[in-house]
Tab-separated table of C-alpha atoms in Angstrom:
chain	number	residue	atom	x	y	z
A	1	UNK	CA	-0.089	-0.303	0.034
A	2	UNK	CA	1.500	3.565	-1.065
A	3	UNK	CA	-0.318	5.464	2.015
A	4	UNK	CA	1.581	2.682	4.210
A	5	UNK	CA	4.128	4.475	6.022
A	6	UNK	CA	7.630	3.119	6.002
A	7	UNK	CA	9.585	2.116	9.465
A	8	UNK	CA	12.982	3.335	9.845
A	9	UNK	CA	12.904	0.879	13.395
A	10	UNK	CA	11.135	-2.142	13.638
A	11	UNK	CA	11.560	-4.110	17.224
A	12	UNK	CA	9.490	-6.199	19.919
A	13	UNK	CA	10.055	-2.683	21.921
A	14	UNK	CA	10.262	0.096	19.560
A	15	UNK	CA	8.362	1.155	16.240
A	16	UNK	CA	9.324	4.316	14.187
A	17	UNK	CA	7.697	5.981	11.735
A	18	UNK	CA	9.586	9.357	10.477
A	19	UNK	CA	7.156	10.078	7.932
A	20	UNK	CA	4.621	10.791	10.817
A	21	UNK	CA	6.964	11.796	13.455
A	22	UNK	CA	5.742	8.902	15.399
A	23	UNK	CA	7.314	6.292	17.400
A	24	UNK	CA	5.572	3.238	19.640
A	25	UNK	CA	7.635	2.375	22.956
A	26	UNK	CA	6.113	-1.287	23.793
A	27	UNK	CA	6.501	-2.571	27.502
A	28	UNK	CA	5.852	-4.903	29.988
A	29	UNK	CA	4.589	-4.311	33.342
A	30	UNK	CA	7.194	-6.006	34.576
A	31	UNK	CA	10.213	-4.015	32.926
A	32	UNK	CA	12.545	-2.377	35.568
A	33	UNK	CA	12.829	0.917	33.344
A	34	UNK	CA	9.909	2.330	31.111
A	35	UNK	CA	8.373	5.670	30.993
A	36	UNK	CA	11.499	7.413	31.238
A	37	UNK	CA	13.415	9.690	28.978
A	38	UNK	CA	11.159	11.415	26.384
A	39	UNK	CA	8.143	12.686	26.017
A	40	UNK	CA	4.936	10.162	25.421
A	41	UNK	CA	2.234	12.051	23.934
A	42	UNK	CA	-0.179	9.459	24.020
A	43	UNK	CA	0.265	6.121	27.278
A	44	UNK	CA	-1.764	3.317	27.438
A	45	UNK	CA	-1.447	1.318	30.413
A	46	UNK	CA	-3.399	-2.320	29.942
A	47	UNK	CA	-4.608	-4.410	32.747
A	48	UNK	CA	-2.974	-1.764	35.684
A	49	UNK	CA	-4.570	-3.764	38.496
A	50	UNK	CA	-2.220	-6.858	37.527
A	51	UNK	CA	0.717	-4.999	37.311
A	52	UNK	CA	3.336	-6.645	39.859
A	53	UNK	CA	4.888	-2.885	41.436
A	54	UNK	CA	2.346	-0.295	39.068
A	55	UNK	CA	3.736	2.771	40.792
A	56	UNK	CA	7.335	1.842	39.411
A	57	UNK	CA	5.905	2.079	35.738
A	58	UNK	CA	3.225	5.090	36.395
A	59	UNK	CA	5.219	7.597	38.268
A	60	UNK	CA	7.758	8.499	35.662
A	61	UNK	CA	5.428	7.883	32.827
A	62	UNK	CA	2.875	10.255	34.121
A	63	UNK	CA	6.157	12.880	34.238
A	64	UNK	CA	6.563	12.241	30.839
A	65	UNK	CA	2.871	13.003	29.510
A	66	UNK	CA	2.654	16.505	28.718
A	67	UNK	CA	-0.201	18.270	30.237
A	68	UNK	CA	-1.950	18.471	26.273
A	69	UNK	CA	-0.684	14.448	26.137
A	70	UNK	CA	-2.930	11.995	26.962
A	71	UNK	CA	-2.668	8.696	29.072
A	72	UNK	CA	-5.406	5.602	29.267
A	73	UNK	CA	-5.132	3.666	31.942
A	74	UNK	CA	-7.964	0.621	31.614
A	75	UNK	CA	-7.747	-2.687	33.483
A	76	UNK	CA	-10.157	-5.511	34.630
A	77	UNK	CA	-10.529	-4.969	38.154
A	78	UNK	CA	-9.023	-7.266	40.644
A	79	UNK	CA	-9.852	-6.412	43.917
A	80	UNK	CA	-8.772	-3.347	46.409
A	81	UNK	CA	-5.817	-4.974	47.599
A	82	UNK	CA	-4.742	-5.135	51.214
A	83	UNK	CA	-3.386	-2.617	53.451
A	84	UNK	CA	0.002	-3.528	52.727
A	85	UNK	CA	-0.072	-4.253	48.910
A	86	UNK	CA	-2.719	-1.567	48.051
A	87	UNK	CA	-4.184	-2.204	44.228
A	88	UNK	CA	-2.990	1.001	42.121
A	89	UNK	CA	-5.986	0.438	39.833
A	90	UNK	CA	-8.559	0.834	42.618
A	91	UNK	CA	-7.055	3.575	44.470
A	92	UNK	CA	-7.030	5.589	41.191
A	93	UNK	CA	-10.708	4.726	40.777
A	94	UNK	CA	-12.146	5.884	43.715
A	95	UNK	CA	-9.895	9.234	43.650
A	96	UNK	CA	-11.868	9.740	39.963
A	97	UNK	CA	-15.397	8.433	41.856
A	98	UNK	CA	-14.200	11.140	44.721
A	99	UNK	CA	-13.845	13.745	42.318
A	100	UNK	CA	-10.336	14.534	44.005
A	101	UNK	CA	-8.539	13.400	40.968
A	102	UNK	CA	-7.367	14.214	36.925
A	103	UNK	CA	-8.383	11.016	35.947
A	104	UNK	CA	-11.926	10.314	34.442
A	105	UNK	CA	-13.780	7.344	35.142
A	106	UNK	CA	-15.023	5.643	32.204
A	107	UNK	CA	-17.057	2.411	32.632
A	108	UNK	CA	-17.995	-0.291	30.195
A	109	UNK	CA	-19.980	-2.505	31.098
A	110	UNK	CA	-20.672	-6.187	29.533
A	111	UNK	CA	-23.836	-5.843	27.834
A	112	UNK	CA	-22.111	-3.447	25.169
A	113	UNK	CA	-21.091	-6.244	23.467
A	114	UNK	CA	-23.529	-7.137	21.303
A	115	UNK	CA	-22.718	-11.063	20.751
A	116	UNK	CA	-22.982	-11.235	24.502
A	117	UNK	CA	-26.192	-13.161	24.396
A	118	UNK	CA	-27.962	-16.498	23.642
A	119	UNK	CA	-30.781	-16.733	21.775
A	120	UNK	CA	-34.001	-18.940	23.027
A	121	UNK	CA	-33.448	-22.625	22.530
A	122	UNK	CA	-29.637	-22.795	21.804
A	123	UNK	CA	-27.765	-25.479	22.987
A	124	UNK	CA	-25.274	-23.216	24.579
A	125	UNK	CA	-27.700	-22.159	27.059
A	126	UNK	CA	-28.095	-24.288	30.128
A	127	UNK	CA	-30.613	-26.829	29.705
A	128	UNK	CA	-32.888	-24.978	32.491
A	129	UNK	CA	-32.274	-21.978	30.615
A	130	UNK	CA	-33.549	-22.629	27.107
A	131	UNK	CA	-36.858	-21.928	26.685
A	132	UNK	CA	-38.944	-18.596	27.695
A	133	UNK	CA	-37.227	-17.409	31.269
A	134	UNK	CA	-39.230	-14.161	31.826
A	135	UNK	CA	-40.965	-15.852	34.895
A	136	UNK	CA	-37.569	-17.554	36.136
A	137	UNK	CA	-35.677	-13.972	36.917
A	138	UNK	CA	-34.596	-13.481	40.613
A	139	UNK	CA	-34.724	-10.068	42.028
A	140	UNK	CA	-31.158	-8.805	41.293
A	141	UNK	CA	-32.138	-10.026	37.157
A	142	UNK	CA	-35.465	-8.467	37.318
A	143	UNK	CA	-33.001	-5.056	38.748
A	144	UNK	CA	-30.687	-5.433	35.710
A	145	UNK	CA	-32.956	-6.038	33.289
A	146	UNK	CA	-34.938	-2.399	34.273
A	147	UNK	CA	-31.872	-0.707	35.021
A	148	UNK	CA	-30.635	-1.485	31.418
A	149	UNK	CA	-33.924	-0.727	29.873
A	150	UNK	CA	-33.836	-4.200	28.027
A	151	UNK	CA	-37.513	-5.215	26.143
A	152	UNK	CA	-38.494	-8.976	27.093
A	153	UNK	CA	-36.499	-10.427	24.123
A	154	UNK	CA	-33.216	-8.616	24.557
A	155	UNK	CA	-33.595	-9.496	28.819
A	156	UNK	CA	-33.908	-12.796	27.894
A	157	UNK	CA	-30.951	-13.447	25.637
A	158	UNK	CA	-29.005	-11.540	27.874
A	159	UNK	CA	-29.624	-13.231	31.089
A	160	UNK	CA	-29.259	-16.385	29.297
A	161	UNK	CA	-25.693	-15.412	28.845
A	162	UNK	CA	-25.045	-14.246	31.791
A	163	UNK	CA	-26.528	-17.215	34.059
A	164	UNK	CA	-24.196	-19.500	31.853
A	165	UNK	CA	-20.764	-17.489	32.305
A	166	UNK	CA	-21.951	-17.293	36.145
A	167	UNK	CA	-22.357	-21.275	36.096
A	168	UNK	CA	-19.057	-20.979	34.465
A	169	UNK	CA	-16.728	-18.335	36.701
A	170	UNK	CA	-18.739	-18.430	40.130
A	171	UNK	CA	-17.837	-14.996	41.844
A	172	UNK	CA	-15.312	-14.345	39.375
A	173	UNK	CA	-18.063	-12.704	36.843
A	174	UNK	CA	-18.288	-9.735	38.988
A	175	UNK	CA	-14.940	-8.774	38.133
A	176	UNK	CA	-14.456	-10.141	34.395
A	177	UNK	CA	-17.783	-8.935	33.501
A	178	UNK	CA	-18.291	-5.546	34.721
A	179	UNK	CA	-21.966	-4.340	35.759
A	180	UNK	CA	-21.283	-1.853	38.647
A	181	UNK	CA	-18.409	-0.107	40.141
A	182	UNK	CA	-19.207	-1.666	43.357
A	183	UNK	CA	-19.482	-5.517	42.714
A	184	UNK	CA	-16.107	-5.046	40.201
A	185	UNK	CA	-13.856	-4.723	42.661
A	186	UNK	CA	-15.443	-7.621	45.141
A	187	UNK	CA	-12.658	-10.154	45.898
A	188	UNK	CA	-13.325	-13.501	43.822
A	189	UNK	CA	-12.332	-15.162	47.418
A	190	UNK	CA	-14.612	-15.043	50.295
A	191	UNK	CA	-14.431	-11.442	51.737
A	192	UNK	CA	-13.620	-10.250	55.219
A	193	UNK	CA	-16.848	-8.428	55.399
A	194	UNK	CA	-20.091	-8.944	53.888
A	195	UNK	CA	-20.250	-7.054	50.386
A	196	UNK	CA	-22.934	-4.755	51.367
């Protein structure tokens, strides 16, 4: 393709496109040093909640992103952390919720994905859920359908999918498939305090 920019440097950690005045630096959360040196105008930190030592990377990186630059941190939640080992992602989310933050919180629930549904009669549904399930919705499922505004058909297909996933991964569902800002951070193990 004649419009495709030519690379002057192509390695596992750097890709350079001089005609676009652009360089991509690729690092891992386990890197000893990352985010130091020249300015970083656009930064994407993926799965922050699972980084072994997030502030070791975030602190220098934040200082390299100019005020007119962009820094995006995204993650599947991974609990709240502990007193001795707080979860940086959880801390940043709480700051954003509290309004005392430079961060803007964007929440992306699982139902934004069009394929997360199982239709009536599907072999992928649990045998108990292959037919009409509207009359079997529990209080939580009904509240979810009302909150999101699903019509009956959409509610059935989405709840069938949700039930299958909960059967597969149990309590980890609320971490892996975001529904709300509270349940996503609950520990997948038995929490010390009741979630209510």
